[in-house]
Amino acid sequence: MSAQKAAELWTAVLGDLQLQITKPSYETWLSGTVGLACSDGLFVVGTPNPFVAEMLELRMSSLISSAIERVTTTPVEVQFKVTTVLPSSEETPSRSTASSPPRNTEIVYNSSSNGSSQGPSRGSRSLNPSYTFDSFVVGKSNELAHAAADAVSKRPGVNYNPLFLYSGVGLGKTHLLHAIGHRVLEKGLSLIYTTAEEFTNSYIRAIQEGTTERFRDHYRSADVLLVDDIQFIIGKEQTQEGFFHTFNALHMAARQIVITCDRPVTSLTLLEDRVRSRLSGGLVVDVQPPGLETRLAIVRTKASSLGQQFPEGVLEFLAERVHQNIRELGGCLNRIVAVAQLTQQPITKDLVETVIADSLPSPNHRRVTDEAVLTTVSSYFGIDQMTLRGRRRDKRTALARQVTMYLLREEASLSYAAAGKVLGGKDHTTVLHACNRISQQLLLDAHLRQDVTNLRESLLSL
Ligand code: ADP
Ligand code: MG
């Protein structure tokens, strides 16, 4: 196929992809790409730089292959290759982007200096106003994290730099991070709050636009930098590089950095050593799942903020039953109040029980077996189990196999090794890779999200 044909084909594929992913993602990752060649089931996509190539490979390759497949109606492998030629090779537009102000995907507050007009209003929209120190219930499981966050917010950049908070999901990391943010703003200091994902996006954009200098200056201007969910940059070498330099610059200037992560630093094995050791150079604290007493205190606080009366014993009952994470606890409480109001029934233990049963997976229901996963995926994708367990690698089979691995982990709670065994003796790293890949794809790919939701539903209704 001629190069021109490949380019045209890619334009059509881009049209398809544009419908499937968010505009910012599209613009960051795909708008600068070009179709280079297509032959023998291999489609080569040109990217403006290695960072984009890496990200596309890591996060979008199966999404892209399916899009190509839809357009060409034949399965293809996709390969990303750095090309110096941009699709629209006119000089002017790229110049003008380079000199336009950097697009901040993260939230920037600068309440002290210029623009008091935009600072506070953006602030109140972007930091969750209810995530404050006042609304944070302190118990044994989180007292260290709370104390460290409190200290850092009072004297940023002095002690505990960086502060690294980690815990499982829904245990209050983001809440504490925002609480620090509110207090820093009250002191009139400048703040940048960002997620690792947003950081990555603006870093890539800075590289594309040749504005890395400005990118770094921009971050260096902050008194306090808050980065949520750093686990996102695991395995993304170039982003780690960017993060490392930014981080170093801020650290040298004694600016406070606070980072959250959903796993301990030591388990961030794919994070480059120097980044990791830098992180653990400050103070590392974890938040544990709360004990009953703390859960009860949290439910009571939340209940009183809802302004609703609860009969004796109901809150205790709720705190006893919901113990995994605080987000679920709050969610259940809201639902109980809503259901009681909508159906005009009193709040009783029975009602609490029903709401919990409806909203949390009950231990009995959760016994999803590996056979159930295999059978369900196999019939959903129309691929027989032998093939699923085998080595065939066409896109559809490969995807179904990865989804199987993901569900074996998530729904049947198998270890990576055990999941590999179920699938005909695959290596545990293969399973690990598949699970990461699917988790990432789920963020981007609405079709996959629908498929996985359907599969989950049929598994849980078995
Ligand atoms: P994470 O970032 O660790 O996943 P979040 O900070 O988003 O968790 O917390 C989940 C929910 O639980 C939020 O609504 C938060 O306000 C609430 N929450 C967590 N910990 C506490 C706490 N100690 N006191 C009050 N609310 C809490
Ligand atoms: Mg969070």
GROMACS .gro file of C-alpha atoms and ligand atoms in nm:
model
  490
    1MET     CA    1   0.000   0.000   0.000
    2SER     CA    2   0.130   0.342  -0.092
    3ALA     CA    3   0.235   0.589   0.174
    4GLN     CA    4  -0.039   0.820   0.062
    5LYS     CA    5  -0.298   0.548   0.103
    6ALA     CA    6  -0.169   0.479   0.454
    7ALA     CA    7  -0.197   0.848   0.536
    8GLU     CA    8  -0.555   0.861   0.409
    9LEU     CA    9  -0.646   0.549   0.593
   10TRP     CA   10  -0.503   0.689   0.913
   11THR     CA   11  -0.708   1.005   0.872
   12ALA     CA   12  -1.018   0.787   0.864
   13VAL     CA   13  -0.899   0.594   1.167
   14LEU     CA   14  -0.840   0.920   1.353
   15GLY     CA   15  -1.196   1.018   1.275
   16ASP     CA   16  -1.311   0.696   1.436
   17LEU     CA   17  -1.085   0.741   1.737
   18GLN     CA   18  -1.199   1.096   1.788
   19LEU     CA   19  -1.543   0.964   1.866
   20GLN     CA   20  -1.413   0.723   2.123
   21ILE     CA   21  -1.184   0.913   2.347
   22THR     CA   22  -1.200   1.245   2.523
   23LYS     CA   23  -1.094   1.556   2.340
   24PRO     CA   24  -0.796   1.630   2.565
   25SER     CA   25  -0.667   1.276   2.525
   26TYR     CA   26  -0.714   1.295   2.153
   27GLU     CA   27  -0.532   1.622   2.127
   28THR     CA   28  -0.250   1.517   2.350
   29TRP     CA   29  -0.181   1.182   2.199
   30LEU     CA   30  -0.322   1.156   1.853
   31SER     CA   31  -0.348   1.492   1.686
   32GLY     CA   32   0.020   1.496   1.589
   33THR     CA   33   0.034   1.144   1.446
   34VAL     CA   34   0.050   1.035   1.086
   35GLY     CA   35  -0.011   0.712   0.893
   36LEU     CA   36   0.324   0.598   0.749
   37ALA     CA   37   0.278   0.257   0.599
   38CYS     CA   38   0.051  -0.040   0.590
   39SER     CA   39   0.145  -0.383   0.463
   40ASP     CA   40   0.128  -0.747   0.565
   41GLY     CA   41  -0.104  -0.681   0.853
   42LEU     CA   42   0.124  -0.419   1.002
   43PHE     CA   43   0.024  -0.057   1.026
   44VAL     CA   44   0.294   0.195   1.109
   45VAL     CA   45   0.195   0.514   1.281
   46GLY     CA   46   0.435   0.806   1.298
   47THR     CA   47   0.449   1.006   1.618
   48PRO     CA   48   0.615   1.342   1.674
   49ASN     CA   49   0.836   1.217   1.959
   50PRO     CA   50   0.927   0.910   2.164
   51PHE     CA   51   0.701   1.010   2.451
   52VAL     CA   52   0.391   0.997   2.244
   53ALA     CA   53   0.504   0.667   2.093
   54GLU     CA   54   0.555   0.521   2.437
   55MET     CA   55   0.220   0.637   2.565
   56LEU     CA   56   0.031   0.518   2.260
   57GLU     CA   57   0.201   0.182   2.277
   58LEU     CA   58   0.133   0.150   2.646
   59ARG     CA   59  -0.217   0.281   2.666
   60MET     CA   60  -0.388   0.283   2.333
   61SER     CA   61  -0.249   0.020   2.104
   62SER     CA   62  -0.541  -0.218   2.121
   63LEU     CA   63  -0.790   0.066   2.097
   64ILE     CA   64  -0.607   0.183   1.787
   65SER     CA   65  -0.583  -0.162   1.628
   66SER     CA   66  -0.955  -0.210   1.670
   67ALA     CA   67  -1.019   0.128   1.511
   68ILE     CA   68  -0.797   0.036   1.215
   69GLU     CA   69  -0.975  -0.294   1.195
   70ARG     CA   70  -1.310  -0.122   1.179
   71VAL     CA   71  -1.192   0.097   0.894
   72THR     CA   72  -1.001  -0.163   0.694
   73THR     CA   73  -1.207  -0.465   0.803
   74THR     CA   74  -0.890  -0.670   0.843
   75PRO     CA   75  -0.698  -0.736   1.165
   76VAL     CA   76  -0.369  -0.551   1.188
   77GLU     CA   77  -0.082  -0.507   1.426
   78VAL     CA   78   0.005  -0.150   1.497
   79GLN     CA   79   0.352  -0.012   1.542
   80PHE     CA   80   0.456   0.334   1.652
   81LYS     CA   81   0.755   0.505   1.507
   82VAL     CA   82   0.900   0.843   1.577
   83THR     CA   83   0.901   1.067   1.275
   84THR     CA   84   1.035   1.416   1.250
   85VAL     CA   85   0.784   1.512   0.984
   86LEU     CA   86   0.465   1.645   1.129
   87PRO     CA   87   0.141   1.578   0.943
   88SER     CA   88   0.070   1.940   0.874
   89SER     CA   89   0.420   2.055   0.805
   90GLU     CA   90   0.343   2.426   0.792
   91GLU     CA   91   0.569   2.619   1.019
   92THR     CA   92   0.334   2.889   1.132
   93PRO     CA   93   0.071   2.698   1.327
   94SER     CA   94   0.322   2.505   1.532
   95ARG     CA   95   0.508   2.828   1.605
   96SER     CA   96   0.194   2.993   1.723
   97THR     CA   97   0.111   2.702   1.952
   98ALA     CA   98   0.457   2.722   2.095
   99SER     CA   99   0.413   3.084   2.187
  100SER     CA  100   0.060   3.051   2.316
  101PRO     CA  101   0.034   3.028   2.693
  102PRO     CA  102   0.095   2.679   2.833
  103ARG     CA  103  -0.230   2.493   2.872
  104ASN     CA  104  -0.255   2.402   3.233
  105THR     CA  105  -0.441   2.084   3.275
  106GLU     CA  106  -0.359   2.096   3.639
  107ILE     CA  107  -0.498   2.346   3.878
  108VAL     CA  108  -0.289   2.644   3.958
  109TYR     CA  109  -0.357   2.880   4.239
  110ASN     CA  110  -0.174   3.195   4.290
  111SER     CA  111  -0.370   3.375   4.548
  112SER     CA  112  -0.087   3.601   4.658
  113SER     CA  113   0.046   3.751   4.337
  114ASN     CA  114  -0.128   3.852   4.013
  115GLY     CA  115  -0.486   3.764   3.934
  116SER     CA  116  -0.663   3.754   4.265
  117SER     CA  117  -0.960   3.767   4.031
  118GLN     CA  118  -0.906   3.417   3.899
  119GLY     CA  119  -0.722   3.251   4.186
  120PRO     CA  120  -0.992   3.206   4.447
  121SER     CA  121  -1.276   3.129   4.209
  122ARG     CA  122  -1.077   2.855   4.040
  123GLY     CA  123  -0.969   2.741   4.381
  124SER     CA  124  -1.310   2.694   4.523
  125ARG     CA  125  -1.413   2.497   4.218
  126SER     CA  126  -1.119   2.265   4.205
  127LEU     CA  127  -1.019   2.176   4.554
  128ASN     CA  128  -1.312   1.996   4.707
  129PRO     CA  129  -1.442   2.247   4.963
  130SER     CA  130  -1.553   1.973   5.198
  131TYR     CA  131  -1.213   1.807   5.210
  132THR     CA  132  -1.074   2.006   5.501
  133PHE     CA  133  -0.888   1.926   5.820
  134ASP     CA  134  -1.205   2.007   6.013
  135SER     CA  135  -1.405   1.740   5.839
  136PHE     CA  136  -1.131   1.479   5.866
  137VAL     CA  137  -1.190   1.234   6.147
  138VAL     CA  138  -0.867   1.129   6.314
  139GLY     CA  139  -0.823   0.779   6.447
  140LYS     CA  140  -0.541   0.533   6.504
  141SER     CA  141  -0.536   0.426   6.141
  142ASN     CA  142  -0.468   0.773   6.006
  143GLU     CA  143  -0.331   0.982   6.290
  144LEU     CA  144   0.025   0.981   6.162
  145ALA     CA  145  -0.077   1.081   5.814
  146HIS     CA  146  -0.301   1.349   5.957
  147ALA     CA  147  -0.029   1.485   6.184
  148ALA     CA  148   0.222   1.498   5.900
  149ALA     CA  149  -0.026   1.668   5.668
  150ASP     CA  150  -0.110   1.916   5.940
  151ALA     CA  151   0.256   1.995   6.007
  152VAL     CA  152   0.337   2.036   5.641
  153SER     CA  153   0.043   2.265   5.582
  154LYS     CA  154   0.147   2.488   5.870
  155ARG     CA  155   0.513   2.513   5.779
  156PRO     CA  156   0.549   2.408   5.417
  157GLY     CA  157   0.897   2.322   5.298
  158VAL     CA  158   1.048   2.302   5.644
  159ASN     CA  159   1.013   1.943   5.755
  160TYR     CA  160   0.901   1.625   5.587
  161ASN     CA  161   0.986   1.713   5.234
  162PRO     CA  162   0.857   1.541   5.033
  163LEU     CA  163   0.567   1.403   5.223
  164PHE     CA  164   0.452   1.079   5.071
  165LEU     CA  165   0.109   0.942   5.169
  166TYR     CA  166  -0.002   0.599   5.069
  167SER     CA  167  -0.296   0.368   5.135
  168GLY     CA  168  -0.551   0.156   4.959
  169VAL     CA  169  -0.834   0.336   4.782
  170GLY     CA  170  -1.099   0.535   4.961
  171LEU     CA  171  -0.907   0.590   5.282
  172GLY     CA  172  -0.861   0.965   5.275
  173LYS     CA  173  -0.542   1.049   5.082
  174THR     CA  174  -0.710   1.291   4.847
  175HIS     CA  175  -0.904   1.438   5.136
  176LEU     CA  176  -0.581   1.514   5.324
  177LEU     CA  177  -0.413   1.650   5.013
  178HIS     CA  178  -0.698   1.895   4.956
  179ALA     CA  179  -0.696   1.989   5.323
  180ILE     CA  180  -0.330   2.086   5.288
  181GLY     CA  181  -0.420   2.280   4.975
  182HIS     CA  182  -0.691   2.482   5.149
  183ARG     CA  183  -0.462   2.577   5.429
  184VAL     CA  184  -0.175   2.672   5.200
  185LEU     CA  185  -0.409   2.902   5.010
  186GLU     CA  186  -0.532   3.058   5.331
  187LYS     CA  187  -0.173   3.148   5.404
  188GLY     CA  188  -0.154   3.326   5.071
  189LEU     CA  189   0.107   3.092   4.927
  190SER     CA  190   0.102   2.972   4.571
  191LEU     CA  191  -0.012   2.621   4.510
  192ILE     CA  192  -0.015   2.374   4.227
  193TYR     CA  193  -0.244   2.080   4.271
  194THR     CA  194  -0.228   1.817   4.003
  195THR     CA  195  -0.275   1.449   3.948
  196ALA     CA  196   0.010   1.246   3.807
  197GLU     CA  197  -0.201   1.190   3.499
  198GLU     CA  198  -0.249   1.562   3.443
  199PHE     CA  199   0.116   1.621   3.510
  200THR     CA  200   0.200   1.366   3.242
  201ASN     CA  201  -0.032   1.527   2.992
  202SER     CA  202   0.107   1.874   3.038
  203TYR     CA  203   0.461   1.744   3.030
  204ILE     CA  204   0.400   1.570   2.699
  205ARG     CA  205   0.236   1.881   2.566
  206ALA     CA  206   0.533   2.090   2.674
  207ILE     CA  207   0.764   1.858   2.486
  208GLN     CA  208   0.548   1.869   2.177
  209GLU     CA  209   0.531   2.242   2.185
  210GLY     CA  210   0.895   2.288   2.277
  211THR     CA  211   0.807   2.465   2.599
  212THR     CA  212   0.970   2.240   2.857
  213GLU     CA  213   1.161   2.538   2.991
  214ARG     CA  214   0.838   2.717   3.067
  215PHE     CA  215   0.690   2.397   3.202
  216ARG     CA  216   0.970   2.373   3.456
  217ASP     CA  217   0.959   2.743   3.546
  218HIS     CA  218   0.591   2.715   3.597
  219TYR     CA  219   0.629   2.434   3.848
  220ARG     CA  220   0.924   2.603   4.010
  221SER     CA  221   0.707   2.903   4.080
  222ALA     CA  222   0.492   2.707   4.323
  223ASP     CA  223   0.545   2.725   4.697
  224VAL     CA  224   0.368   2.396   4.733
  225LEU     CA  225   0.318   2.120   4.481
  226LEU     CA  226   0.056   1.854   4.549
  227VAL     CA  227   0.056   1.548   4.325
  228ASP     CA  228  -0.224   1.297   4.360
  229ASP     CA  229  -0.200   0.933   4.251
  230ILE     CA  230   0.164   0.911   4.153
  231GLN     CA  231   0.120   0.541   4.074
  232PHE     CA  232   0.001   0.660   3.734
  233ILE     CA  233   0.357   0.728   3.619
  234ILE     CA  234   0.480   0.378   3.691
  235GLY     CA  235   0.637   0.239   3.379
  236LYS     CA  236   0.636   0.572   3.198
  237GLU     CA  237   1.002   0.647   3.180
  238GLN     CA  238   0.994   0.984   3.010
  239THR     CA  239   0.734   1.116   3.247
  240GLN     CA  240   0.941   0.997   3.537
  241GLU     CA  241   1.230   1.187   3.392
  242GLY     CA  242   1.022   1.504   3.372
  243PHE     CA  243   0.890   1.448   3.717
  244PHE     CA  244   1.236   1.389   3.854
  245HIS     CA  245   1.372   1.718   3.718
  246THR     CA  246   1.073   1.918   3.833
  247PHE     CA  247   1.086   1.749   4.164
  248ASN     CA  248   1.457   1.815   4.205
  249ALA     CA  249   1.423   2.180   4.116
  250LEU     CA  250   1.146   2.230   4.371
  251HIS     CA  251   1.321   2.033   4.633
  252MET     CA  252   1.641   2.231   4.594
  253ALA     CA  253   1.442   2.549   4.634
  254ALA     CA  254   1.290   2.410   4.955
  255ARG     CA  255   0.942   2.409   4.812
  256GLN     CA  256   0.704   2.166   4.972
  257ILE     CA  257   0.599   1.861   4.776
  258VAL     CA  258   0.325   1.622   4.883
  259ILE     CA  259   0.258   1.307   4.690
  260THR     CA  260  -0.007   1.040   4.728
  261CYS     CA  261   0.003   0.688   4.599
  262ASP     CA  262  -0.217   0.384   4.625
  263ARG     CA  263   0.076   0.159   4.710
  264PRO     CA  264   0.393   0.182   4.919
  265VAL     CA  265   0.707   0.333   4.768
  266THR     CA  266   0.896   0.009   4.791
  267SER     CA  267   0.639  -0.166   4.578
  268LEU     CA  268   0.677   0.091   4.304
  269THR     CA  269   0.923  -0.144   4.148
  270LEU     CA  270   0.884  -0.002   3.805
  271LEU     CA  271   0.965   0.344   3.923
  272GLU     CA  272   1.320   0.434   3.848
  273ASP     CA  273   1.552   0.391   4.144
  274ARG     CA  274   1.653   0.752   4.169
  275VAL     CA  275   1.294   0.870   4.169
  276ARG     CA  276   1.203   0.614   4.429
  277SER     CA  277   1.489   0.690   4.662
  278ARG     CA  278   1.416   1.060   4.629
  279LEU     CA  279   1.060   0.997   4.729
  280SER     CA  280   1.151   0.794   5.030
  281GLY     CA  281   1.403   1.060   5.133
  282GLY     CA  282   1.128   1.263   5.292
  283LEU     CA  283   0.862   1.125   5.519
  284VAL     CA  284   0.660   0.826   5.412
  285VAL     CA  285   0.338   0.757   5.600
  286ASP     CA  286   0.058   0.518   5.534
  287VAL     CA  287  -0.310   0.529   5.611
  288GLN     CA  288  -0.453   0.200   5.730
  289PRO     CA  289  -0.815   0.090   5.699
  290PRO     CA  290  -0.996   0.240   5.997
  291GLY     CA  291  -1.094   0.036   6.300
  292LEU     CA  292  -1.451   0.016   6.422
  293GLU     CA  293  -1.420   0.313   6.655
  294THR     CA  294  -1.291   0.540   6.382
  295ARG     CA  295  -1.552   0.415   6.139
  296LEU     CA  296  -1.818   0.495   6.388
  297ALA     CA  297  -1.680   0.843   6.445
  298ILE     CA  298  -1.673   0.900   6.070
  299VAL     CA  299  -2.032   0.783   6.022
  300ARG     CA  300  -2.146   1.003   6.309
  301THR     CA  301  -1.974   1.308   6.163
  302LYS     CA  302  -2.116   1.243   5.820
  303ALA     CA  303  -2.462   1.175   5.960
  304SER     CA  304  -2.468   1.500   6.150
  305SER     CA  305  -2.358   1.692   5.843
  306LEU     CA  306  -2.657   1.541   5.662
  307GLY     CA  307  -2.882   1.687   5.929
  308GLN     CA  308  -3.074   1.363   5.962
  309GLN     CA  309  -3.180   1.183   6.278
  310PHE     CA  310  -3.086   0.820   6.306
  311PRO     CA  311  -3.245   0.584   6.553
  312GLU     CA  312  -3.029   0.427   6.821
  313GLY     CA  313  -2.801   0.153   6.696
  314VAL     CA  314  -2.833   0.216   6.326
  315LEU     CA  315  -2.505   0.398   6.277
  316GLU     CA  316  -2.322   0.140   6.487
  317PHE     CA  317  -2.472  -0.129   6.271
  318LEU     CA  318  -2.358   0.046   5.955
  319ALA     CA  319  -2.006   0.103   6.086
  320GLU     CA  320  -1.981  -0.262   6.178
  321ARG     CA  321  -2.094  -0.386   5.842
  322VAL     CA  322  -1.902  -0.158   5.609
  323HIS     CA  323  -1.535  -0.191   5.686
  324GLN     CA  324  -1.339  -0.191   5.363
  325ASN     CA  325  -1.320   0.172   5.283
  326ILE     CA  326  -1.449   0.507   5.388
  327ARG     CA  327  -1.582   0.602   5.050
  328GLU     CA  328  -1.821   0.307   5.064
  329LEU     CA  329  -1.918   0.394   5.415
  330GLY     CA  330  -2.013   0.747   5.313
  331GLY     CA  331  -2.183   0.618   5.000
  332CYS     CA  332  -2.400   0.377   5.199
  333LEU     CA  333  -2.500   0.645   5.441
  334ASN     CA  334  -2.609   0.877   5.161
  335ARG     CA  335  -2.804   0.599   4.997
  336ILE     CA  336  -2.978   0.505   5.319
  337VAL     CA  337  -3.097   0.861   5.366
  338ALA     CA  338  -3.205   0.888   5.004
  339VAL     CA  339  -3.394   0.559   5.003
  340ALA     CA  340  -3.570   0.646   5.329
  341GLN     CA  341  -3.677   0.981   5.191
  342LEU     CA  342  -3.785   0.852   4.851
  343THR     CA  343  -3.982   0.557   4.980
  344GLN     CA  344  -4.097   0.745   5.290
  345GLN     CA  345  -3.997   0.474   5.527
  346PRO     CA  346  -3.823   0.511   5.861
  347ILE     CA  347  -3.452   0.437   5.888
  348THR     CA  348  -3.422   0.096   6.050
  349LYS     CA  349  -3.159  -0.174   6.070
  350ASP     CA  350  -3.357  -0.365   5.808
  351LEU     CA  351  -3.337  -0.076   5.570
  352VAL     CA  352  -2.964  -0.043   5.635
  353GLU     CA  353  -2.923  -0.412   5.566
  354THR     CA  354  -3.109  -0.389   5.236
  355VAL     CA  355  -2.911  -0.088   5.121
  356ILE     CA  356  -2.581  -0.253   5.213
  357ALA     CA  357  -2.681  -0.572   5.035
  358ASP     CA  358  -2.770  -0.373   4.725
  359SER     CA  359  -2.464  -0.158   4.720
  360LEU     CA  360  -2.184  -0.380   4.842
  361PRO     CA  361  -2.094  -0.713   4.696
  362SER     CA  362  -2.186  -0.964   4.962
  363PRO     CA  363  -1.928  -1.228   5.048
  364ASN     CA  364  -2.163  -1.505   4.937
  365HIS     CA  365  -2.230  -1.353   4.602
  366ARG     CA  366  -1.869  -1.287   4.541
  367ARG     CA  367  -1.764  -1.648   4.508
  368VAL     CA  368  -1.691  -1.619   4.141
  369THR     CA  369  -1.505  -1.927   4.027
  370ASP     CA  370  -1.236  -1.941   3.761
  371GLU     CA  371  -1.460  -2.170   3.556
  372ALA     CA  372  -1.736  -1.913   3.566
  373VAL     CA  373  -1.497  -1.650   3.433
  374LEU     CA  374  -1.376  -1.874   3.151
  375THR     CA  375  -1.726  -1.980   3.049
  376THR     CA  376  -1.864  -1.630   3.061
  377VAL     CA  377  -1.582  -1.466   2.865
  378SER     CA  378  -1.578  -1.747   2.615
  379SER     CA  379  -1.944  -1.719   2.532
  380TYR     CA  380  -1.942  -1.340   2.542
  381PHE     CA  381  -1.663  -1.312   2.285
  382GLY     CA  382  -1.761  -1.626   2.098
  383ILE     CA  383  -1.417  -1.778   2.143
  384ASP     CA  384  -1.392  -2.132   2.271
  385GLN     CA  385  -1.209  -2.205   2.593
  386MET     CA  386  -0.932  -2.402   2.425
  387THR     CA  387  -0.844  -2.100   2.216
  388LEU     CA  388  -0.864  -1.875   2.519
  389ARG     CA  389  -0.614  -2.098   2.696
  390GLY     CA  390  -0.399  -2.139   2.387
  391ARG     CA  391  -0.147  -1.920   2.209
  392ARG     CA  392  -0.347  -1.765   1.928
  393ARG     CA  393  -0.267  -1.397   1.909
  394ASP     CA  394  -0.510  -1.229   1.680
  395LYS     CA  395  -0.640  -0.908   1.834
  396ARG     CA  396  -0.976  -1.037   1.939
  397THR     CA  397  -0.844  -1.349   2.106
  398ALA     CA  398  -0.566  -1.154   2.271
  399LEU     CA  399  -0.815  -0.903   2.408
  400ALA     CA  400  -1.052  -1.172   2.532
  401ARG     CA  401  -0.760  -1.345   2.700
  402GLN     CA  402  -0.647  -1.026   2.873
  403VAL     CA  403  -0.999  -0.956   2.989
  404THR     CA  404  -1.013  -1.309   3.128
  405MET     CA  405  -0.692  -1.251   3.323
  406TYR     CA  406  -0.826  -0.923   3.452
  407LEU     CA  407  -1.153  -1.080   3.568
  408LEU     CA  408  -0.977  -1.377   3.723
  409ARG     CA  409  -0.789  -1.128   3.936
  410GLU     CA  410  -1.065  -0.883   4.006
  411GLU     CA  411  -1.368  -1.106   4.039
  412ALA     CA  412  -1.231  -1.446   4.129
  413SER     CA  413  -0.949  -1.298   4.341
  414LEU     CA  414  -0.685  -1.527   4.195
  415SER     CA  415  -0.316  -1.446   4.225
  416TYR     CA  416  -0.130  -1.354   3.904
  417ALA     CA  417   0.034  -1.695   3.906
  418ALA     CA  418  -0.292  -1.881   3.962
  419ALA     CA  419  -0.464  -1.683   3.687
  420GLY     CA  420  -0.176  -1.772   3.454
  421LYS     CA  421  -0.224  -2.137   3.534
  422VAL     CA  422  -0.595  -2.126   3.455
  423LEU     CA  423  -0.504  -1.988   3.115
  424GLY     CA  424  -0.287  -2.278   3.013
  425GLY     CA  425   0.028  -2.197   3.206
  426LYS     CA  426   0.094  -1.833   3.124
  427ASP     CA  427   0.369  -1.661   3.315
  428HIS     CA  428   0.264  -1.440   3.606
  429THR     CA  429   0.430  -1.136   3.448
  430THR     CA  430   0.214  -1.189   3.141
  431VAL     CA  431  -0.091  -1.176   3.363
  432LEU     CA  432   0.040  -0.873   3.547
  433HIS     CA  433   0.099  -0.695   3.220
  434ALA     CA  434  -0.246  -0.791   3.092
  435CYS     CA  435  -0.418  -0.666   3.407
  436ASN     CA  436  -0.235  -0.333   3.396
  437ARG     CA  437  -0.315  -0.295   3.035
  438ILE     CA  438  -0.684  -0.363   3.080
  439SER     CA  439  -0.705  -0.126   3.377
  440GLN     CA  440  -0.553   0.147   3.168
  441GLN     CA  441  -0.766   0.072   2.863
  442LEU     CA  442  -1.076   0.086   3.076
  443LEU     CA  443  -1.009   0.453   3.137
  444LEU     CA  444  -0.996   0.529   2.769
  445ASP     CA  445  -1.207   0.281   2.588
  446ALA     CA  446  -1.581   0.310   2.633
  447HIS     CA  447  -1.647  -0.011   2.438
  448LEU     CA  448  -1.419  -0.211   2.658
  449ARG     CA  449  -1.575  -0.054   2.964
  450GLN     CA  450  -1.915  -0.169   2.843
  451ASP     CA  451  -1.785  -0.519   2.771
  452VAL     CA  452  -1.632  -0.552   3.114
  453THR     CA  453  -1.944  -0.418   3.283
  454ASN     CA  454  -2.158  -0.668   3.094
  455LEU     CA  455  -1.924  -0.950   3.185
  456ARG     CA  456  -1.919  -0.848   3.550
  457GLU     CA  457  -2.294  -0.834   3.559
  458SER     CA  458  -2.334  -1.177   3.414
  459LEU     CA  459  -2.071  -1.315   3.649
  460LEU     CA  460  -2.237  -1.172   3.954
  461SER     CA  461  -2.580  -1.287   3.849
  462LEU     CA  462  -2.469  -1.648   3.803
  463ADP     P1  463  -0.835   0.809   4.860
  463ADP     O1  464  -0.781   0.931   4.793
  463ADP     O2  465  -0.742   0.751   4.963
  463ADP     O3  466  -0.882   0.704   4.764
  463ADP     P2  467  -1.043   0.988   4.949
  463ADP     O4  468  -0.960   1.094   5.011
  463ADP     O5  469  -1.101   1.015   4.817
  463ADP     O6  470  -0.963   0.850   4.945
  463ADP     O7  471  -1.157   0.949   5.055
  463ADP     C1  472  -1.277   0.881   5.018
  463ADP     C2  473  -1.394   0.942   5.089
  463ADP     O8  474  -1.386   0.913   5.229
  463ADP     C3  475  -1.399   1.092   5.079
  463ADP     O9  476  -1.532   1.131   5.068
  463ADP     C4  477  -1.340   1.140   5.209
  463ADP    O10  478  -1.393   1.266   5.247
  463ADP     C5  479  -1.383   1.032   5.305
  463ADP     N1  480  -1.287   1.015   5.414
  463ADP     C6  481  -1.172   0.943   5.410
  463ADP     N2  482  -1.109   0.946   5.528
  463ADP     C7  483  -1.184   1.022   5.609
  463ADP     C8  484  -1.173   1.065   5.745
  463ADP     N3  485  -1.071   1.024   5.822
  463ADP     N4  486  -1.271   1.143   5.795
  463ADP     C9  487  -1.374   1.182   5.719
  463ADP     N5  488  -1.392   1.145   5.592
  463ADP    C10  489  -1.299   1.067   5.536
  464MG      MG  490  -0.757   0.969   4.589
   0.00000   0.00000   0.00000
